Each structure stands twice: as structure tokens, then as C-alpha cells.
Tab-separated table of C-alpha atoms and ligand atoms in Angstrom:
chain	number	residue	atom	x	y	z
A	21	UNK	CA	12.328	-22.370	-21.489
A	22	UNK	CA	12.030	-18.580	-21.696
A	23	UNK	CA	11.669	-16.761	-18.417
A	24	UNK	CA	8.739	-14.473	-17.710
A	25	UNK	CA	9.454	-11.083	-16.130
A	26	UNK	CA	6.562	-8.973	-14.833
A	27	UNK	CA	7.252	-5.234	-14.809
A	28	UNK	CA	5.007	-2.676	-13.123
A	29	UNK	CA	5.130	1.070	-13.759
A	30	UNK	CA	3.441	3.537	-11.396
A	31	UNK	CA	1.706	6.838	-12.161
A	32	UNK	CA	4.809	9.073	-12.256
A	33	UNK	CA	6.532	6.650	-14.650
A	34	UNK	CA	3.719	7.015	-17.229
A	35	UNK	CA	2.754	10.625	-16.434
A	36	UNK	CA	3.099	11.906	-20.040
A	37	UNK	CA	3.877	10.605	-23.521
A	38	UNK	CA	7.645	11.169	-23.164
A	39	UNK	CA	7.634	9.089	-19.982
A	40	UNK	CA	5.556	6.415	-21.746
A	41	UNK	CA	8.238	6.301	-24.479
A	42	UNK	CA	10.849	5.821	-21.742
A	43	UNK	CA	8.790	2.923	-20.313
A	44	UNK	CA	8.471	1.373	-23.791
A	45	UNK	CA	12.296	1.360	-24.018
A	46	UNK	CA	12.635	-0.406	-20.656
A	47	UNK	CA	10.044	-2.998	-21.673
A	48	UNK	CA	11.700	-3.645	-25.045
A	49	UNK	CA	15.132	-3.964	-23.417
A	50	UNK	CA	13.784	-6.760	-21.191
A	51	UNK	CA	12.336	-8.482	-24.260
A	52	UNK	CA	15.694	-8.099	-26.037
A	53	UNK	CA	17.342	-9.772	-23.017
A	54	UNK	CA	15.512	-12.890	-24.165
A	55	UNK	CA	12.670	-12.827	-21.652
A	56	UNK	CA	8.901	-12.871	-22.061
A	57	UNK	CA	7.495	-9.619	-20.721
A	58	UNK	CA	4.193	-8.860	-19.020
A	59	UNK	CA	3.751	-5.207	-18.079
A	60	UNK	CA	1.303	-3.788	-15.537
A	61	UNK	CA	0.622	-0.057	-15.511
A	62	UNK	CA	-1.126	2.434	-13.264
A	63	UNK	CA	-3.128	5.446	-14.396
A	64	UNK	CA	-1.124	8.390	-15.764
A	65	UNK	CA	0.279	10.829	-13.173
A	66	UNK	CA	-2.338	11.945	-10.659
A	67	UNK	CA	-5.305	10.796	-12.780
A	68	UNK	CA	-6.837	8.687	-9.990
A	69	UNK	CA	-6.674	11.608	-7.518
A	70	UNK	CA	-8.380	13.877	-10.049
A	71	UNK	CA	-11.128	11.320	-10.639
A	72	UNK	CA	-11.681	11.041	-6.862
A	73	UNK	CA	-11.888	14.818	-6.600
A	74	UNK	CA	-14.505	15.032	-9.377
A	75	UNK	CA	-16.610	12.375	-7.650
A	76	UNK	CA	-16.402	14.231	-4.319
A	77	UNK	CA	-17.464	17.474	-6.041
A	78	UNK	CA	-20.655	15.735	-7.080
A	79	UNK	CA	-21.439	13.702	-3.991
A	80	UNK	CA	-20.080	13.710	-0.414
A	81	UNK	CA	-20.444	9.966	-0.199
A	82	UNK	CA	-20.456	8.409	-3.691
A	83	UNK	CA	-21.475	4.773	-4.041
A	84	UNK	CA	-18.553	2.353	-3.988
A	85	UNK	CA	-19.733	0.643	-7.163
A	86	UNK	CA	-19.749	3.889	-9.152
A	87	UNK	CA	-16.369	4.843	-7.666
A	88	UNK	CA	-14.940	1.592	-9.033
A	89	UNK	CA	-16.550	2.242	-12.429
A	90	UNK	CA	-14.919	5.682	-12.432
A	91	UNK	CA	-11.463	4.918	-11.016
A	92	UNK	CA	-10.909	1.850	-13.184
A	93	UNK	CA	-11.009	4.087	-16.286
A	94	UNK	CA	-7.595	5.651	-15.503
A	95	UNK	CA	-5.619	2.480	-16.183
A	96	UNK	CA	-7.543	1.932	-19.450
A	97	UNK	CA	-5.847	4.993	-20.956
A	98	UNK	CA	-2.277	4.145	-19.987
A	99	UNK	CA	-2.363	0.510	-21.201
A	100	UNK	CA	-3.472	1.488	-24.714
A	101	UNK	CA	-0.891	4.297	-24.953
A	102	UNK	CA	1.950	2.050	-23.763
A	103	UNK	CA	0.978	-0.723	-26.187
A	104	UNK	CA	1.026	1.852	-29.019
A	105	UNK	CA	4.425	3.161	-27.912
A	106	UNK	CA	5.850	-0.379	-27.945
A	107	UNK	CA	4.290	-1.110	-31.347
A	108	UNK	CA	5.756	2.136	-32.719
A	109	UNK	CA	9.206	0.669	-32.005
A	110	UNK	CA	8.378	-2.315	-34.188
A	111	UNK	CA	7.447	-4.816	-31.474
A	112	UNK	CA	4.238	-6.795	-31.157
A	113	UNK	CA	2.242	-5.628	-28.135
A	114	UNK	CA	-1.321	-6.031	-26.911
A	115	UNK	CA	-3.147	-4.330	-24.047
A	116	UNK	CA	-5.838	-5.891	-21.867
A	117	UNK	CA	-8.006	-4.693	-19.038
A	118	UNK	CA	-8.816	-6.973	-16.108
A	119	UNK	CA	-12.180	-8.004	-17.595
A	120	UNK	CA	-10.596	-9.176	-20.843
A	121	UNK	CA	-8.182	-11.516	-19.129
A	122	UNK	CA	-10.190	-12.483	-16.078
A	123	UNK	CA	-8.481	-11.023	-13.022
A	124	UNK	CA	-11.165	-12.473	-10.776
A	125	UNK	CA	-11.881	-10.791	-7.432
A	126	UNK	CA	-14.247	-10.945	-4.497
A	127	UNK	CA	-17.554	-9.175	-4.890
A	128	UNK	CA	-16.439	-6.186	-2.811
A	129	UNK	CA	-16.023	-2.679	-4.118
A	130	UNK	CA	-13.039	-0.368	-3.484
A	131	UNK	CA	-10.744	-2.975	-1.881
A	132	UNK	CA	-11.426	-6.339	-3.473
A	133	UNK	CA	-8.970	-9.208	-3.118
A	134	UNK	CA	-7.813	-11.150	-6.167
A	135	UNK	CA	-9.150	-14.715	-6.115
A	136	UNK	CA	-7.511	-16.005	-9.297
A	137	UNK	CA	-6.237	-15.034	-12.729
A	138	UNK	CA	-7.004	-16.807	-15.981
A	139	UNK	CA	-3.705	-17.310	-17.768
A	140	UNK	CA	-4.528	-19.258	-20.985
A	141	UNK	CA	-4.810	-16.179	-23.210
A	142	UNK	CA	-1.669	-14.640	-21.692
A	143	UNK	CA	0.378	-17.795	-22.210
A	144	UNK	CA	-0.800	-18.024	-25.816
A	145	UNK	CA	0.164	-14.403	-26.494
A	146	UNK	CA	3.585	-14.838	-24.892
A	147	UNK	CA	4.173	-17.926	-26.991
A	148	UNK	CA	3.394	-15.828	-30.055
A	149	UNK	CA	6.072	-13.337	-29.021
A	150	UNK	CA	3.756	-10.565	-27.837
A	151	UNK	CA	4.548	-8.061	-25.101
A	152	UNK	CA	1.448	-7.915	-22.921
A	153	UNK	CA	0.341	-4.695	-21.216
A	154	UNK	CA	-2.237	-5.121	-18.445
A	155	UNK	CA	-4.273	-2.598	-16.459
A	156	UNK	CA	-3.362	-2.665	-12.790
A	157	UNK	CA	-5.668	-1.903	-9.853
A	158	UNK	CA	-8.818	-3.410	-11.401
A	159	UNK	CA	-10.594	-6.742	-11.301
A	160	UNK	CA	-13.877	-8.372	-12.215
A	161	UNK	CA	-16.317	-10.446	-10.199
A	162	UNK	CA	-17.877	-13.744	-11.199
A	163	UNK	CA	-20.984	-11.872	-12.407
A	164	UNK	CA	-19.071	-9.285	-14.423
A	165	UNK	CA	-18.952	-6.385	-11.969
A	166	UNK	CA	-15.857	-4.166	-12.118
A	167	UNK	CA	-13.918	-3.871	-8.865
A	168	UNK	CA	-10.743	-2.117	-7.702
A	169	UNK	CA	-8.115	-3.409	-5.309
A	170	UNK	CA	-7.662	-0.284	-3.157
A	171	UNK	CA	-5.424	2.742	-3.729
A	172	UNK	CA	-1.946	1.710	-4.803
A	173	UNK	CA	-3.309	-1.690	-5.821
A	174	UNK	CA	-1.458	-1.987	-9.164
A	175	UNK	CA	1.501	-3.407	-7.239
A	176	UNK	CA	-0.771	-6.246	-6.134
A	177	UNK	CA	-2.025	-6.821	-9.700
A	178	UNK	CA	1.596	-7.168	-10.829
A	179	UNK	CA	2.636	-9.600	-8.093
A	180	UNK	CA	-0.537	-11.679	-8.519
A	181	UNK	CA	0.187	-11.943	-12.256
A	182	UNK	CA	3.807	-12.901	-11.516
A	183	UNK	CA	2.562	-15.636	-9.176
A	184	UNK	CA	-0.073	-16.916	-11.625
A	185	UNK	CA	2.427	-17.027	-14.499
A	186	UNK	CA	5.233	-18.469	-12.397
A	187	UNK	CA	7.379	-15.504	-13.336
A	188	UNK	CA	11.069	-15.327	-12.594
A	189	UNK	CA	10.692	-11.940	-10.874
A	190	UNK	CA	8.390	-8.970	-10.464
A	191	UNK	CA	10.036	-5.562	-10.957
A	192	UNK	CA	8.190	-2.575	-9.514
A	193	UNK	CA	9.419	0.557	-11.324
A	194	UNK	CA	8.651	3.782	-9.472
A	195	UNK	CA	9.789	7.353	-8.788
A	196	UNK	CA	12.412	6.556	-6.116
A	197	UNK	CA	15.441	4.292	-6.378
A	198	UNK	CA	14.189	1.551	-4.090
A	199	UNK	CA	12.897	0.966	-0.587
A	200	UNK	CA	14.445	3.400	1.888
A	201	UNK	CA	14.684	3.349	5.666
A	202	UNK	CA	11.821	5.845	5.565
A	203	UNK	CA	9.967	7.959	3.007
A	204	UNK	CA	12.750	10.016	1.350
A	205	UNK	CA	10.246	12.837	0.857
A	206	UNK	CA	10.089	13.168	4.649
A	207	UNK	CA	13.762	12.426	5.409
A	208	UNK	CA	15.887	13.297	2.331
A	209	UNK	CA	18.887	11.522	3.899
A	210	UNK	CA	17.076	8.215	4.318
A	211	UNK	CA	19.224	5.205	3.368
A	212	UNK	CA	18.384	2.957	0.445
A	213	UNK	CA	18.116	-0.705	1.412
A	214	UNK	CA	19.860	-3.242	-0.818
A	215	UNK	CA	17.489	-5.935	0.363
A	216	UNK	CA	14.738	-6.434	2.906
A	217	UNK	CA	12.760	-9.473	4.054
A	218	UNK	CA	9.114	-10.006	3.125
A	219	UNK	CA	8.188	-9.779	6.818
A	220	UNK	CA	9.803	-6.399	7.432
A	221	UNK	CA	8.502	-4.995	4.139
A	222	UNK	CA	5.015	-6.211	4.961
A	223	UNK	CA	5.051	-4.432	8.320
A	224	UNK	CA	6.478	-1.254	6.734
A	225	UNK	CA	3.829	-1.296	3.992
A	226	UNK	CA	1.036	-1.821	6.541
A	227	UNK	CA	2.529	0.992	8.606
A	228	UNK	CA	2.107	3.403	5.688
A	229	UNK	CA	5.263	3.060	3.534
A	230	UNK	CA	3.221	3.325	0.351
A	231	UNK	CA	6.121	2.432	-1.952
A	232	UNK	CA	4.444	-1.008	-2.041
A	233	UNK	CA	0.774	-1.929	-1.592
A	234	UNK	CA	0.668	-4.195	1.497
A	235	UNK	CA	-1.183	-6.988	-0.301
A	236	UNK	CA	1.506	-7.085	-3.011
A	237	UNK	CA	4.067	-8.020	-0.370
A	238	UNK	CA	1.667	-10.520	1.197
A	239	UNK	CA	1.104	-12.141	-2.222
A	240	UNK	CA	4.834	-12.174	-3.016
A	241	UNK	CA	5.614	-13.840	0.325
A	242	UNK	CA	2.864	-16.404	-0.033
A	243	UNK	CA	3.957	-17.395	-3.534
A	244	UNK	CA	7.690	-16.823	-3.122
A	245	UNK	CA	7.858	-14.226	-5.867
A	246	UNK	CA	11.146	-12.296	-5.769
A	247	UNK	CA	10.200	-8.626	-5.838
A	248	UNK	CA	12.425	-5.719	-6.851
A	249	UNK	CA	11.644	-2.032	-6.339
A	250	UNK	CA	13.643	0.244	-8.645
A	251	UNK	CA	13.551	3.573	-10.430
A	252	UNK	CA	12.095	4.092	-13.920
A	253	UNK	CA	14.495	6.974	-14.350
A	254	UNK	CA	17.856	5.667	-13.064
A	255	UNK	CA	18.317	2.321	-14.692
A	256	UNK	CA	21.886	1.744	-13.536
A	257	UNK	CA	20.563	1.304	-9.988
A	258	UNK	CA	19.099	-2.138	-9.287
A	259	UNK	CA	17.077	-0.857	-6.340
A	260	UNK	CA	15.912	-3.064	-3.482
A	261	UNK	CA	15.280	-6.789	-3.568
A	262	UNK	CA	12.500	-8.097	-1.326
A	263	UNK	CA	12.740	-11.774	-0.574
A	264	UNK	CA	12.924	-14.329	2.197
A	265	UNK	CA	16.370	-13.256	3.419
A	266	UNK	CA	17.775	-15.246	6.303
A	267	UNK	CA	20.059	-12.854	8.099
A	268	UNK	CA	22.517	-14.557	10.428
A	269	UNK	CA	23.048	-11.478	12.514
A	270	UNK	CA	20.871	-8.396	12.657
A	271	UNK	CA	23.088	-5.500	13.585
A	272	UNK	CA	20.398	-2.832	13.734
A	273	UNK	CA	17.278	-3.201	15.846
A	274	UNK	CA	15.218	-1.027	13.492
A	275	UNK	CA	15.130	-1.471	9.692
A	276	UNK	CA	12.766	1.378	8.909
A	277	UNK	CA	10.353	4.056	10.101
A	278	UNK	CA	6.946	4.754	8.545
A	279	UNK	CA	4.069	7.176	8.929
A	280	UNK	CA	0.443	6.723	8.016
A	281	UNK	CA	-1.647	9.861	7.634
A	282	UNK	CA	-4.680	8.085	6.245
A	283	UNK	CA	-6.316	6.934	9.467
A	284	UNK	CA	-8.964	8.448	11.731
A	285	UNK	CA	-9.470	7.712	15.434
A	286	UNK	CA	-12.923	6.944	16.783
A	287	UNK	CA	-13.938	6.692	20.423
A	288	UNK	CA	-17.226	5.098	21.434
A	289	UNK	CA	-17.785	6.582	24.892
A	290	UNK	CA	-19.600	5.049	27.873
A	291	UNK	CA	-19.984	1.495	26.702
A	292	UNK	CA	-21.298	-1.052	29.283
A	293	UNK	CA	-18.468	-3.112	30.771
A	294	UNK	CA	-19.840	-6.584	30.108
A	295	UNK	CA	-19.018	-9.600	27.935
A	296	UNK	CA	-20.020	-9.469	24.268
A	297	UNK	CA	-20.003	-5.717	23.707
A	298	UNK	CA	-16.668	-5.508	21.866
A	299	UNK	CA	-17.595	-8.639	19.923
A	300	UNK	CA	-20.857	-7.030	18.717
A	301	UNK	CA	-19.165	-3.779	17.838
A	302	UNK	CA	-16.292	-5.230	15.831
A	303	UNK	CA	-18.352	-7.923	14.111
A	304	UNK	CA	-20.691	-5.202	12.855
A	305	UNK	CA	-17.684	-3.343	11.396
A	306	UNK	CA	-16.352	-6.581	9.887
A	307	UNK	CA	-19.728	-7.245	8.232
A	308	UNK	CA	-19.458	-3.813	6.610
A	309	UNK	CA	-15.944	-4.687	5.387
A	310	UNK	CA	-14.292	-2.046	7.541
A	311	UNK	CA	-10.748	-2.902	8.658
A	312	UNK	CA	-9.872	-1.757	12.156
A	313	UNK	CA	-6.238	-1.137	13.033
A	314	UNK	CA	-5.318	-0.017	16.581
A	315	UNK	CA	-7.765	-0.744	19.423
A	316	UNK	CA	-7.750	0.389	23.050
A	317	UNK	CA	-10.403	-0.324	25.648
A	318	UNK	CA	-10.150	1.877	28.733
A	319	UNK	CA	-10.479	0.587	32.312
A	320	UNK	CA	-14.082	0.340	33.492
A	321	UNK	CA	-15.287	3.289	35.591
A	322	UNK	CA	-16.427	1.836	38.950
A	323	UNK	CA	-19.512	4.012	39.502
A	324	UNK	CA	-21.084	3.733	36.049
A	325	UNK	CA	-19.577	0.348	35.149
A	326	UNK	CA	-18.772	1.669	31.666
A	327	UNK	CA	-15.627	2.088	29.618
A	328	UNK	CA	-14.596	3.723	26.315
A	329	UNK	CA	-13.527	1.825	23.222
A	330	UNK	CA	-11.115	3.673	20.922
A	331	UNK	CA	-9.908	2.414	17.544
A	332	UNK	CA	-8.584	3.600	14.199
A	333	UNK	CA	-9.959	3.037	10.692
A	334	UNK	CA	-9.012	4.244	7.237
A	335	UNK	CA	-10.437	7.726	6.580
A	336	UNK	CA	-12.037	6.357	3.409
A	337	UNK	CA	-14.215	4.154	5.662
A	338	UNK	CA	-15.164	6.919	8.104
A	339	UNK	CA	-18.676	7.578	6.760
A	340	UNK	CA	-19.482	3.876	6.760
A	341	UNK	CA	-18.044	3.407	10.255
A	342	UNK	CA	-20.029	6.234	11.851
A	343	UNK	CA	-23.247	5.052	10.200
A	344	UNK	CA	-22.631	1.507	11.482
A	345	UNK	CA	-21.890	2.736	15.024
A	346	UNK	CA	-24.946	5.010	15.153
A	347	UNK	CA	-27.153	2.070	14.252
A	348	UNK	CA	-25.469	-0.101	16.891
A	349	UNK	CA	-25.351	2.359	19.806
A	350	UNK	CA	-28.696	1.454	21.371
A	351	UNK	CA	-28.178	-2.261	20.828
A	352	UNK	CA	-24.927	-2.291	22.792
A	353	UNK	CA	-26.216	0.238	25.337
A	354	UNK	CA	-23.582	2.927	24.710
A	355	UNK	CA	-24.732	6.159	26.323
A	356	UNK	CA	-21.888	8.537	25.424
A	357	UNK	CA	-20.812	10.298	22.245
A	358	UNK	CA	-19.015	8.897	19.241
A	359	UNK	CA	-15.893	11.051	18.991
A	360	UNK	CA	-13.995	11.334	15.718
A	361	UNK	CA	-10.490	12.729	15.262
A	362	UNK	CA	-9.002	12.966	11.782
A	363	UNK	CA	-6.018	14.994	12.927
A	364	UNK	CA	-3.872	12.011	13.816
A	365	UNK	CA	-0.983	10.013	12.369
A	366	UNK	CA	0.434	6.600	13.078
A	367	UNK	CA	4.213	6.508	13.350
A	368	UNK	CA	5.890	3.089	13.421
A	369	UNK	CA	9.326	1.571	13.765
A	370	UNK	CA	9.869	-1.831	12.137
A	371	UNK	CA	12.694	-4.334	12.423
A	372	UNK	CA	13.245	-8.045	12.968
A	373	UNK	CA	16.271	-6.956	15.028
A	374	UNK	CA	14.033	-5.678	17.838
A	375	UNK	CA	13.071	-9.220	18.878
A	376	UNK	CA	14.684	-10.019	22.235
A	377	UNK	CA	16.298	-6.597	22.349
A	378	UNK	CA	14.952	-4.772	25.362
A	379	UNK	CA	15.026	-1.000	25.272
A	380	UNK	CA	13.787	-0.414	21.728
A	381	UNK	CA	10.290	0.614	22.873
A	382	UNK	CA	11.636	2.819	25.675
A	383	UNK	CA	14.036	4.548	23.247
A	384	UNK	CA	11.086	5.238	20.945
A	385	UNK	CA	8.918	6.657	23.740
A	386	UNK	CA	11.797	8.722	25.217
A	387	UNK	CA	12.634	10.181	21.797
A	388	UNK	CA	9.030	11.217	21.225
A	389	UNK	CA	8.854	12.720	24.734
A	390	UNK	CA	12.110	14.680	24.255
A	391	UNK	CA	10.549	16.209	21.152
A	392	UNK	CA	7.351	17.161	22.997
A	393	UNK	CA	5.275	14.602	21.118
A	394	UNK	CA	2.334	13.140	23.010
A	395	UNK	CA	1.498	9.465	22.396
A	396	UNK	CA	-2.240	8.834	22.132
A	397	UNK	CA	-2.319	5.102	21.394
A	398	UNK	CA	0.305	2.359	21.196
A	399	UNK	CA	0.238	-1.001	19.453
A	400	UNK	CA	2.945	-3.582	18.938
A	401	UNK	CA	3.705	-6.734	17.009
A	402	UNK	CA	6.794	-8.894	17.278
A	403	UNK	CA	8.715	-6.681	14.860
A	404	UNK	CA	6.826	-3.364	14.984
A	405	UNK	CA	5.906	-0.638	17.462
A	406	UNK	CA	3.334	1.953	16.409
A	407	UNK	CA	2.357	5.161	18.198
A	408	UNK	CA	-0.577	7.385	17.359
A	409	UNK	CA	0.421	11.064	17.509
A	410	UNK	CA	-0.957	14.435	16.378
A	411	UNK	CA	-0.718	14.791	12.594
A	412	UNK	CA	1.313	18.027	12.786
A	413	UNK	CA	4.001	16.209	14.756
A	414	UNK	CA	4.286	13.151	12.509
A	415	UNK	CA	7.203	14.403	10.377
A	416	UNK	CA	9.163	15.452	13.477
A	417	UNK	CA	8.490	12.041	15.029
A	418	UNK	CA	9.708	10.226	11.881
A	419	UNK	CA	12.853	12.385	11.595
A	420	UNK	CA	13.841	12.022	15.239
A	421	UNK	CA	13.207	8.248	15.326
A	422	UNK	CA	15.103	7.794	12.057
A	423	UNK	CA	18.065	9.583	13.543
A	424	UNK	CA	18.010	7.964	17.015
A	425	UNK	CA	18.006	4.491	15.443
A	426	UNK	CA	20.976	5.510	13.254
A	427	UNK	CA	19.322	5.148	9.871
A	428	UNK	CA	20.481	8.421	8.249
A	429	UNK	CA	22.758	8.231	5.185
A	430	UNK	CA	25.362	10.662	3.815
A	431	UNK	CA	23.709	10.923	0.408
A	432	UNK	CA	20.477	12.645	-0.454
A	433	UNK	CA	17.797	10.466	-2.111
A	434	UNK	CA	16.725	11.222	-5.687
A	435	UNK	CA	12.944	11.619	-5.752
A	436	UNK	CA	11.047	12.173	-9.018
A	437	UNK	CA	7.493	13.338	-9.470
A	438	UNK	CA	5.523	15.725	-7.332
A	439	UNK	CA	2.782	15.278	-4.792
A	440	UNK	CA	-0.809	15.783	-5.975
A	441	UNK	CA	-1.834	19.391	-5.621
A	442	UNK	CA	-5.600	18.979	-5.349
B	16	LIG	P1	3.916	4.615	-7.875
B	16	LIG	O1	3.024	5.634	-8.492
B	16	LIG	O2	5.127	4.342	-8.700
B	16	LIG	O3	3.190	3.386	-7.450
B	16	LIG	P2	3.897	5.540	-5.127
B	16	LIG	O4	3.687	7.011	-4.938
B	16	LIG	O5	2.761	4.645	-4.881
B	16	LIG	O6	4.515	5.329	-6.587
B	16	LIG	O7	5.115	5.026	-4.224
B	16	LIG	C1	6.359	5.656	-4.282
B	16	LIG	C2	6.466	6.678	-3.170
B	16	LIG	O8	6.450	5.998	-1.919
B	16	LIG	C3	7.782	7.444	-3.134
B	16	LIG	O9	7.753	8.562	-3.993
B	16	LIG	C4	7.912	7.822	-1.663
B	16	LIG	O10	7.523	9.150	-1.420
B	16	LIG	C5	6.933	6.892	-0.935
B	16	LIG	N1	7.544	6.121	0.161
B	16	LIG	C6	7.013	5.985	1.404
B	16	LIG	N2	7.803	5.242	2.176
B	16	LIG	C7	8.872	4.864	1.425
B	16	LIG	C8	10.032	4.082	1.678
B	16	LIG	N3	10.257	3.518	2.876
B	16	LIG	N4	10.916	3.902	0.671
B	16	LIG	C9	10.697	4.453	-0.550
B	16	LIG	N5	9.624	5.227	-0.844
B	16	LIG	C10	8.714	5.444	0.123
B	17	LIG	N1	-4.102	4.281	-10.011
B	17	LIG	C1	-4.362	3.668	-8.725
B	17	LIG	C2	-4.069	4.655	-7.609
B	17	LIG	O1	-3.660	5.778	-7.870
B	17	LIG	C3	-3.629	2.374	-8.527
B	17	LIG	C4	-2.127	2.486	-8.414
B	17	LIG	O2	-1.551	3.524	-8.769
B	17	LIG	O3	-1.508	1.518	-7.997
B	17	LIG	O4	-4.273	4.318	-6.475
B	18	LIG	MG1	2.083	2.888	-5.732
């Protein structure tokens, strides 16, 4: 039986028509290797950022439904252009958006989860020799509403398709040569990893390493989809393989360092110190579909019998969060202010090798202290330690941690594409 390979190309890889021609060549080569090919593409270049900017020019807080209507248009352009480019080379190709195939999601706008994918049409097309090009990032609800999966979500579309089609592998083509020990734009001498486990990659992605959308790694792990991250521009390099690697011996405690600049910190001050308050607060946020990351509750002040509850949320959810808290303040009896700080960054170290290795946390804290970096919140998991620091100090924190945990390489990483300038 022919094997199915799912390939995903990000914005930089399809930024203009020459780059789309380059992608068409990669796709056709895979077909010529004797495989069936399903391709997932993102919007061209910085299209999604430009669409967001236009929306924000018109409304400070646009409705999530209309945002999904708007942002889902970007991928519609790139799928048609890529299908044309493949056809121009004499191959049979067809493009589909998520509605046409049935990439079914929850009824939640801006960060919907995929519930299932209808594969009959895809299987029929593959059988007829077609190369299929599918819009990433978008989905459709049971009652026909368009949704999106969250920024960077095309990776998740690709892995979900690979799982649904029982694909041999999912190749994520991007603008760097693989997964590095940290973002090579921050540390040019970061080391490229030959392979990494699902668990470590998942923690890195959640910690802000946006080379992969966190839910793509989650989906790959759950369905055992081998995932490869590689460059669209340097095809001789096979990149990084992400899979369930069983390492006999972990020689480095830390596999990678990540920063997340997309969070905001909120403090609800003077909250009564009694049972049920935190439960009320966080269930309200959950009802509004707001994900909370780090949480700290301060010691109760003896005289007033109150404490402060601090937590972080995605900046995109800030409006919603403040509105929810304002409406809840009286109910929970909070008498202080709601403080918001957007000038923060989360810096994390990740590695399965830190289990049972004392001293990793203290090395992290000492390194930050030696560099004059104040830690404002700390959270840990079995294989991750995260510190909240001032945004201006995030790059210094990443560089110094990367170096203290001996992750620097001798060669400079090759990074294509530029950062959005809007
Ligand atoms: P695409 O448009 O192809 O989806 P993204 O911009 O979403 O590309 O992801 C690739 C970018 O991820 C790289 O250009 C790099 O700056 C960033 N990145 C962050 N952390 C890492 C890491 N650990 N390894 C590789 N790239 C990383
Ligand atoms: N185009 C979307 C974004 O920019 C989805 C993606 O690129 O994965 O977030
Ligand atoms: Mg991406």
C-alpha cells in the first residue's frame, strides 16, 4: 500500500510566488518518491498579522466570531495558489478549505480544538492520484460556523490530518533548519537537535518555542505520529525528528530554553482568605474559555485576613479576563485593585534530564541573579522550571541560561524570513 506523507508549509515558505514554486517542487518530489501527499499551508508571509492589525484599527476589541471570519481568509489564498503551481508542473492537485472537507471543531472562536476530520473525500482523491492542498488553522463547527485553532495552529491541522489519515509521517517545513536548543533568533549559536521526545517538545512549545504549536505536539504524541521539523530552503538537512525516544542516559539536564512574551500578569488584590474564593475566580475564567498559566496566592495578612492572587494569561485574553474579574469582584469580596502588567516574559528551562538532579533550579536562579534579573513568579513541572521576569531582561535571561547549561554550538543557525514589522 502507498504511504501517506503530510507536509506543512508555514508563512515564510509561501511568502511569494517564487517561494510557492519552491514548495510545489518539494511536494512533487515527495509524490515522485512514490508516496501519496497531503499538503497543509499557512497564510502567505505576514498576512495574518496584517489582518489582525486592520481589525484592531477598526475596533479595540473585535468580536471573536468576526476575527475568525477574517483570519481564516489568509489560508484560502495560499491553498489555491499552491494547487495552481502544482498543476502548472503537470500534476493533478486540488485545494480544499476546512469547511469543504469537514475539519470539525468545538464551537469556540479563536482557539477551537479539532474534534474529528472527515476523510472519505480525501481518501478518494488520493486514490485517484491527486495531490491535496488543505488550508491550515481553520475549522468548522457542527452548525457551519468557521473557527480558527489559535495563532500558529496550522501545525495542529497538519498533525491532526496525519493522525486521521494514518500517515507515515508529518513533515513541518519552516524557516529554520529544525528545533534548536532555543530560538536561534535570540541565540544565533543555538544548537540544532537531531531528535527530541514528545514530552520535552511539548513543554518547550508550551513555554513559548513557537516553532511548533503546542497542540500539534500533543496530537502527535497522542496518536503516535512521527513529526519532523525541517527547512523549506535547505533540503539536504533532515531537521529534527520528534518522537517517543527512550534515552538510556540523559547526559544534559537541560534540553532547551524558551521565552514567552505573549503573557500578561494580573493581580487581584485583597481577596478574603477563605475556602472557595480561588475556586470561584478560576471557574469564572474557565467558563469564559480563558487559560491561566502561572498562579501564586500570597500568604494571608493577619490583620485584614486577606491575600492577593496573581496569575498570568495570554495577552489576547486580557480584555475578557479583566471584564470577568470586574464582574466577580463584589461576589468574592475582593476590596483591592486589579493590577495588570504586560511588561513581563516567561523564561523556561526544559529537560527530562533534570529529574532527580538536584541543583538545576538553584543554577537557574543563581544565573538570573548574577545577571541582575529579578524573578517575579516561579512555576515548575517535573521537566520544566519557569520564571517570570521583566520583558526587557528576557533575552539576557535566555542567553545566560543557554550558556550556563552548555547548550551553545560552534555554528551559527541559518534563519530565513523576517519578523513582522507592524
Ligand atoms: P512557520 O511560519 O513556518 O510556522 P513560525 O514562525 O511559526 O514558522 O516558527 C518558526 C520560528 O520559531 C523560527 O523562525 C524561530 O524564530 C522560532 N523558534 C522559537 N523557538 C525555537 C526553537 N527552539 N527552535 C527553532 N525555532 C524556534
Ligand atoms: N496563519 C496563522 C497564523 O499566522 C496560522 C499559522 O501560521 O499556523 O497564526
Ligand atoms: Mg508556526
